[in-house]
mmCIF file of C-alpha atoms in Angstrom:
data_model
loop_
_atom_site.group_PDB
_atom_site.id
_atom_site.type_symbol
_atom_site.label_atom_id
_atom_site.label_comp_id
_atom_site.label_asym_id
_atom_site.label_seq_id
_atom_site.Cartn_x
_atom_site.Cartn_y
_atom_site.Cartn_z
ATOM 1 C CA MET A 20 6.368 -20.778 -33.803
ATOM 2 C CA PHE A 21 4.492 -24.041 -31.534
ATOM 3 C CA ARG A 22 5.873 -26.335 -29.151
ATOM 4 C CA VAL A 23 4.127 -29.209 -28.669
ATOM 5 C CA VAL A 24 3.691 -29.373 -25.227
ATOM 6 C CA TRP A 25 1.067 -32.175 -24.501
ATOM 7 C CA ASP A 26 0.394 -35.033 -27.208
ATOM 8 C CA GLN A 27 -1.216 -38.105 -25.391
ATOM 9 C CA LEU A 28 -4.725 -40.091 -25.725
ATOM 10 C CA GLU A 29 -7.367 -39.520 -23.158
ATOM 11 C CA PRO A 30 -10.969 -40.281 -22.607
ATOM 12 C CA CYS A 31 -12.567 -38.267 -24.806
ATOM 13 C CA PRO A 32 -14.557 -35.326 -22.865
ATOM 14 C CA TYR A 33 -18.139 -35.448 -25.540
ATOM 15 C CA ARG A 34 -18.221 -38.772 -25.914
ATOM 16 C CA ASP A 35 -18.270 -41.795 -23.665
ATOM 17 C CA GLY A 36 -16.244 -44.788 -24.389
ATOM 18 C CA GLN A 37 -14.112 -42.826 -27.138
ATOM 19 C CA THR A 38 -10.763 -42.218 -26.935
ATOM 20 C CA ALA A 39 -9.458 -38.405 -27.617
ATOM 21 C CA ARG A 40 -6.166 -36.753 -29.189
ATOM 22 C CA LEU A 41 -5.663 -33.504 -28.923
ATOM 23 C CA PRO A 42 -2.362 -32.360 -28.782
ATOM 24 C CA LEU A 43 -1.347 -29.248 -26.543
ATOM 25 C CA ARG A 44 0.920 -26.638 -28.989
ATOM 26 C CA LEU A 45 2.655 -23.290 -27.254
ATOM 27 C CA PRO A 46 3.381 -20.682 -29.119
ATOM 28 C CA THR A 47 6.779 -18.921 -28.753
ATOM 29 C CA ARG A 48 4.842 -15.198 -28.586
ATOM 30 C CA VAL A 49 1.237 -13.623 -28.564
ATOM 31 C CA LEU A 50 -0.555 -14.099 -32.474
ATOM 32 C CA THR A 51 -1.251 -11.556 -34.057
ATOM 33 C CA GLY A 52 -5.201 -11.058 -34.922
ATOM 34 C CA VAL A 53 -4.306 -12.598 -38.386
ATOM 35 C CA GLU A 54 -2.707 -15.704 -37.247
ATOM 36 C CA LEU A 55 -5.739 -16.265 -34.926
ATOM 37 C CA ASP A 56 -7.940 -15.927 -37.992
ATOM 38 C CA ASN A 57 -5.476 -18.312 -39.389
ATOM 39 C CA ALA A 58 -5.646 -20.883 -36.474
ATOM 40 C CA LEU A 59 -9.567 -20.390 -36.142
ATOM 41 C CA ALA A 60 -10.045 -21.369 -39.659
ATOM 42 C CA SER A 61 -7.815 -24.538 -39.497
ATOM 43 C CA GLY A 62 -10.005 -25.694 -36.284
ATOM 44 C CA ASP A 63 -7.906 -24.626 -33.668
ATOM 45 C CA ARG A 64 -9.127 -23.937 -30.017
ATOM 46 C CA ARG A 65 -7.519 -21.838 -27.233
ATOM 47 C CA SER A 66 -6.855 -23.215 -23.518
ATOM 48 C CA GLY A 67 -4.845 -21.097 -21.902
ATOM 49 C CA ARG A 68 -2.141 -19.982 -23.950
ATOM 50 C CA MET A 69 -2.171 -22.809 -25.699
ATOM 51 C CA LEU A 70 -4.047 -23.747 -29.188
ATOM 52 C CA TYR A 71 -5.237 -27.498 -30.025
ATOM 53 C CA ARG A 72 -7.621 -29.501 -32.418
ATOM 54 C CA THR A 73 -8.335 -32.488 -32.423
ATOM 55 C CA ARG A 74 -6.432 -35.779 -33.500
ATOM 56 C CA CYS A 75 -8.920 -38.214 -32.273
ATOM 57 C CA PRO A 76 -7.254 -42.052 -33.687
ATOM 58 C CA SER A 77 -10.871 -43.630 -34.673
ATOM 59 C CA CYS A 78 -13.213 -40.599 -34.246
ATOM 60 C CA ALA A 79 -13.973 -37.467 -36.286
ATOM 61 C CA ALA A 80 -17.127 -36.167 -34.182
ATOM 62 C CA CYS A 81 -16.399 -33.099 -33.507
ATOM 63 C CA GLU A 82 -16.653 -30.659 -36.228
ATOM 64 C CA PRO A 83 -15.730 -26.635 -35.997
ATOM 65 C CA LEU A 84 -18.675 -24.265 -35.912
ATOM 66 C CA ARG A 85 -19.130 -20.367 -37.091
ATOM 67 C CA VAL A 86 -21.472 -18.361 -37.766
ATOM 68 C CA PRO A 87 -21.128 -15.898 -40.360
ATOM 69 C CA VAL A 88 -22.011 -12.757 -38.600
ATOM 70 C CA ALA A 89 -23.310 -10.724 -41.806
ATOM 71 C CA ARG A 90 -26.134 -13.444 -42.855
ATOM 72 C CA PHE A 91 -26.968 -14.688 -39.258
ATOM 73 C CA ARG A 92 -30.576 -14.111 -38.292
ATOM 74 C CA PRO A 93 -31.829 -15.374 -34.942
ATOM 75 C CA SER A 94 -34.940 -17.764 -34.506
ATOM 76 C CA PRO A 95 -38.280 -17.113 -33.325
ATOM 77 C CA SER A 96 -37.256 -18.811 -30.153
ATOM 78 C CA GLN A 97 -33.604 -17.134 -30.261
ATOM 79 C CA ARG A 98 -35.873 -13.659 -30.107
ATOM 80 C CA ARG A 99 -37.886 -14.493 -27.176
ATOM 81 C CA ALA A 100 -34.273 -14.659 -25.690
ATOM 82 C CA VAL A 101 -33.469 -11.032 -26.220
ATOM 83 C CA ARG A 102 -37.397 -10.186 -25.155
ATOM 84 C CA LYS A 103 -37.023 -12.404 -21.902
ATOM 85 C CA ASN A 104 -33.896 -10.379 -20.410
ATOM 86 C CA PRO A 105 -34.873 -5.833 -21.101
ATOM 87 C CA ASP A 106 -33.239 -5.498 -17.631
ATOM 88 C CA ILE A 107 -29.904 -7.041 -18.680
ATOM 89 C CA THR A 108 -26.369 -4.482 -19.300
ATOM 90 C CA VAL A 109 -23.379 -5.903 -20.979
ATOM 91 C CA GLU A 110 -19.764 -4.624 -19.722
ATOM 92 C CA VAL A 111 -16.666 -5.731 -22.333
ATOM 93 C CA GLY A 112 -13.663 -5.419 -20.612
ATOM 94 C CA ALA A 113 -9.800 -7.682 -20.040
ATOM 95 C CA PRO A 114 -10.901 -11.705 -18.630
ATOM 96 C CA ASP A 115 -10.486 -11.573 -14.226
ATOM 97 C CA ALA A 116 -10.740 -14.100 -12.049
ATOM 98 C CA SER A 117 -12.137 -12.210 -9.113
ATOM 99 C CA ALA A 118 -13.362 -14.401 -6.271
ATOM 100 C CA ALA A 119 -17.126 -13.367 -7.873
ATOM 101 C CA HIS A 120 -16.192 -14.935 -11.220
ATOM 102 C CA VAL A 121 -14.658 -18.006 -9.885
ATOM 103 C CA ALA A 122 -17.637 -18.769 -7.635
ATOM 104 C CA LEU A 123 -20.643 -18.352 -10.736
ATOM 105 C CA PHE A 124 -18.173 -20.216 -13.102
ATOM 106 C CA ASN A 125 -18.245 -23.095 -10.105
ATOM 107 C CA ARG A 126 -22.276 -22.988 -9.044
ATOM 108 C CA HIS A 127 -22.617 -22.989 -13.367
ATOM 109 C CA LYS A 128 -20.139 -26.559 -13.049
ATOM 110 C CA LEU A 129 -21.628 -28.242 -10.799
ATOM 111 C CA GLU A 130 -24.983 -27.434 -10.143
ATOM 112 C CA ARG A 131 -25.723 -28.093 -14.175
ATOM 113 C CA GLY A 132 -23.768 -31.768 -13.811
ATOM 114 C CA LEU A 133 -20.791 -30.352 -16.529
ATOM 115 C CA ALA A 134 -17.926 -31.015 -13.820
ATOM 116 C CA ARG A 135 -16.325 -34.630 -14.277
ATOM 117 C CA THR A 136 -15.799 -34.331 -10.766
ATOM 118 C CA GLU A 137 -17.095 -32.682 -7.881
ATOM 119 C CA GLU A 138 -13.881 -30.792 -6.988
ATOM 120 C CA PRO A 139 -14.336 -26.795 -7.390
ATOM 121 C CA LEU A 140 -12.367 -25.406 -10.134
ATOM 122 C CA SER A 141 -9.595 -23.234 -8.102
ATOM 123 C CA SER A 142 -8.926 -19.206 -8.865
ATOM 124 C CA ALA A 143 -5.411 -20.608 -10.418
ATOM 125 C CA ASN A 144 -7.254 -23.224 -12.091
ATOM 126 C CA TYR A 145 -9.669 -20.899 -13.742
ATOM 127 C CA SER A 146 -7.031 -18.400 -14.528
ATOM 128 C CA ALA A 147 -4.721 -20.531 -16.301
ATOM 129 C CA TRP A 148 -7.791 -21.529 -18.402
ATOM 130 C CA LEU A 149 -9.533 -18.358 -19.278
ATOM 131 C CA VAL A 150 -7.607 -15.691 -18.148
ATOM 132 C CA ASP A 151 -4.135 -16.525 -18.918
ATOM 133 C CA THR A 152 -4.025 -16.222 -23.102
ATOM 134 C CA CYS A 153 -1.958 -15.490 -26.224
ATOM 135 C CA VAL A 154 -4.061 -13.836 -28.176
ATOM 136 C CA ASP A 155 -6.331 -10.623 -28.145
ATOM 137 C CA THR A 156 -8.941 -11.585 -25.033
ATOM 138 C CA ARG A 157 -12.310 -10.274 -23.799
ATOM 139 C CA GLU A 158 -14.769 -10.596 -21.346
ATOM 140 C CA PHE A 159 -18.434 -10.338 -22.035
ATOM 141 C CA ARG A 160 -19.996 -9.575 -18.185
ATOM 142 C CA TYR A 161 -23.984 -9.837 -18.119
ATOM 143 C CA TYR A 162 -25.754 -8.021 -15.103
ATOM 144 C CA ALA A 163 -29.116 -8.136 -14.148
ATOM 145 C CA GLY A 164 -29.792 -5.262 -11.412
ATOM 146 C CA GLY A 165 -26.296 -4.579 -10.785
ATOM 147 C CA ARG A 166 -25.580 -8.764 -10.258
ATOM 148 C CA LEU A 167 -22.630 -10.335 -12.256
ATOM 149 C CA VAL A 168 -25.446 -13.077 -13.830
ATOM 150 C CA ALA A 169 -23.663 -14.317 -16.730
ATOM 151 C CA VAL A 170 -19.840 -14.241 -18.218
ATOM 152 C CA SER A 171 -18.516 -15.007 -21.556
ATOM 153 C CA ILE A 172 -14.467 -15.043 -22.893
ATOM 154 C CA LEU A 173 -14.191 -14.294 -26.502
ATOM 155 C CA ASP A 174 -10.840 -14.286 -28.762
ATOM 156 C CA ILE A 175 -10.911 -11.427 -31.010
ATOM 157 C CA GLY A 176 -8.808 -11.658 -33.933
ATOM 158 C CA ARG A 177 -8.699 -9.420 -37.304
ATOM 159 C CA THR A 178 -11.975 -10.590 -38.616
ATOM 160 C CA SER A 179 -12.668 -13.331 -36.006
ATOM 161 C CA ALA A 180 -14.365 -14.270 -32.498
ATOM 162 C CA SER A 181 -13.959 -17.567 -30.941
ATOM 163 C CA SER A 182 -16.247 -18.044 -27.952
ATOM 164 C CA VAL A 183 -13.862 -19.876 -25.751
ATOM 165 C CA TYR A 184 -16.605 -20.353 -22.675
ATOM 166 C CA HIS A 185 -19.453 -19.374 -21.497
ATOM 167 C CA TYR A 186 -21.079 -19.546 -18.019
ATOM 168 C CA PHE A 187 -24.022 -18.160 -16.080
ATOM 169 C CA ASP A 188 -26.405 -18.144 -12.703
ATOM 170 C CA PRO A 189 -28.541 -21.562 -12.372
ATOM 171 C CA ASP A 190 -31.293 -19.877 -10.877
ATOM 172 C CA GLU A 191 -31.264 -17.567 -13.641
ATOM 173 C CA ALA A 192 -32.073 -20.693 -16.330
ATOM 174 C CA ARG A 193 -35.557 -18.927 -17.708
ATOM 175 C CA ARG A 194 -33.721 -16.316 -18.812
ATOM 176 C CA SER A 195 -31.827 -18.351 -21.409
ATOM 177 C CA LEU A 196 -28.460 -16.411 -20.749
ATOM 178 C CA GLY A 197 -26.761 -18.842 -23.077
ATOM 179 C CA VAL A 198 -28.754 -18.286 -26.079
ATOM 180 C CA TYR A 199 -29.273 -14.184 -25.016
ATOM 181 C CA SER A 200 -25.272 -14.195 -24.751
ATOM 182 C CA VAL A 201 -24.967 -15.370 -28.117
ATOM 183 C CA LEU A 202 -27.043 -12.589 -30.215
ATOM 184 C CA ARG A 203 -25.586 -9.956 -28.075
ATOM 185 C CA GLU A 204 -21.832 -11.021 -28.839
ATOM 186 C CA ILE A 205 -22.927 -11.586 -32.695
ATOM 187 C CA GLU A 206 -24.225 -8.234 -32.399
ATOM 188 C CA TRP A 207 -21.099 -7.000 -30.466
ATOM 189 C CA CYS A 208 -19.205 -8.703 -33.599
ATOM 190 C CA ALA A 209 -21.809 -6.937 -36.549
ATOM 191 C CA ALA A 210 -20.648 -2.929 -34.981
ATOM 192 C CA ASN A 211 -16.809 -4.150 -34.864
ATOM 193 C CA GLY A 212 -16.170 -5.538 -38.410
ATOM 194 C CA ILE A 213 -16.025 -9.368 -37.375
ATOM 195 C CA ASP A 214 -16.772 -10.935 -40.169
ATOM 196 C CA TRP A 215 -16.910 -14.383 -38.677
ATOM 197 C CA TYR A 216 -18.334 -15.821 -34.809
ATOM 198 C CA TYR A 217 -16.758 -19.155 -33.733
ATOM 199 C CA LEU A 218 -18.833 -21.486 -31.549
ATOM 200 C CA GLY A 219 -16.715 -24.298 -30.732
ATOM 201 C CA PHE A 220 -16.693 -28.074 -31.330
ATOM 202 C CA TYR A 221 -20.290 -29.142 -32.428
ATOM 203 C CA VAL A 222 -21.158 -32.921 -31.576
ATOM 204 C CA SER A 223 -24.074 -34.006 -33.027
ATOM 205 C CA ASP A 224 -24.757 -36.430 -30.538
ATOM 206 C CA CYS A 225 -23.419 -34.349 -27.669
ATOM 207 C CA THR A 226 -26.562 -32.623 -25.576
ATOM 208 C CA HIS A 227 -24.051 -29.608 -24.189
ATOM 209 C CA LEU A 228 -22.699 -29.303 -27.761
ATOM 210 C CA ALA A 229 -25.366 -29.714 -30.178
ATOM 211 C CA TYR A 230 -27.172 -26.660 -29.695
ATOM 212 C CA LYS A 231 -24.808 -24.821 -31.730
ATOM 213 C CA ALA A 232 -25.792 -26.199 -34.569
ATOM 214 C CA THR A 233 -29.179 -23.986 -34.173
ATOM 215 C CA TYR A 234 -27.860 -20.965 -35.049
ATOM 216 C CA TYR A 235 -28.450 -20.240 -39.068
ATOM 217 C CA PRO A 236 -26.691 -19.950 -41.253
ATOM 218 C CA HIS A 237 -23.743 -21.868 -39.796
ATOM 219 C CA GLN A 238 -20.631 -23.404 -41.322
ATOM 220 C CA ARG A 239 -19.131 -26.785 -39.961
ATOM 221 C CA ARG A 240 -15.547 -27.932 -40.720
ATOM 222 C CA VAL A 241 -15.619 -31.212 -42.139
ATOM 223 C CA ASP A 242 -12.886 -33.423 -43.509
ATOM 224 C CA GLY A 243 -10.696 -30.151 -43.406
ATOM 225 C CA VAL A 244 -13.600 -28.176 -45.767
ATOM 226 C CA TRP A 245 -15.968 -25.547 -44.355
ATOM 227 C CA VAL A 246 -19.356 -27.085 -45.391
ATOM 228 C CA GLU A 247 -22.465 -24.404 -44.946
ATOM 229 C CA ALA A 248 -25.861 -25.344 -43.381
ATOM 230 C CA ASP A 249 -28.820 -23.111 -43.448
ATOM 231 C CA ALA A 250 -32.435 -23.636 -41.943
ATOM 232 C CA ASP A 251 -33.964 -25.304 -44.982
ATOM 233 C CA ALA A 252 -30.916 -27.637 -45.375
ATOM 234 C CA GLY A 253 -31.185 -28.287 -41.097
#
């Protein structure tokens, strides 16, 4: 059902000085919701039409993290993100590679220092990564005063949703749109019978990924086993 199309050692995108191995597997057809659920539970992530999971030679710092939707309780600081955004409206639809999307994505990457190079991502590469897909993929669009201020890309299974990527307008940083979007998407999951909300990889010493562990309770996949953490245990 899968064909490995890339399996090379490369510099780790999350930890300086580490070597990563992220084999890319291309499915022979679109995955069903149950198949996506199983893939996510096994630690898979999606990039374009391919799935991958870490197979790094000397590091196991990347831990897939998921939130049990029915038991999630936002912290006081997370609830403040909701109160900051009474004017935000949300649309859910098919992913798009419009000029507005690509421009906002590049502003987020370049102005927040998240890019490996100073070259903006092209529309074709944006589509190949976030729009072309092998599963049921939805786009959550966040608007303020009719203006697009944030976008989330989610993969949807039968009982799982996986946050593929989120980006926002750097000029709107005060809104805490990253936190706000997680809360709204968990809310959407609860309303649509989704049990698990996957937040991707958690890496304890990577600033851009460590924040994921602030959503409680959550589970992290450690040595192939899902281990639960609550707010008291940390």
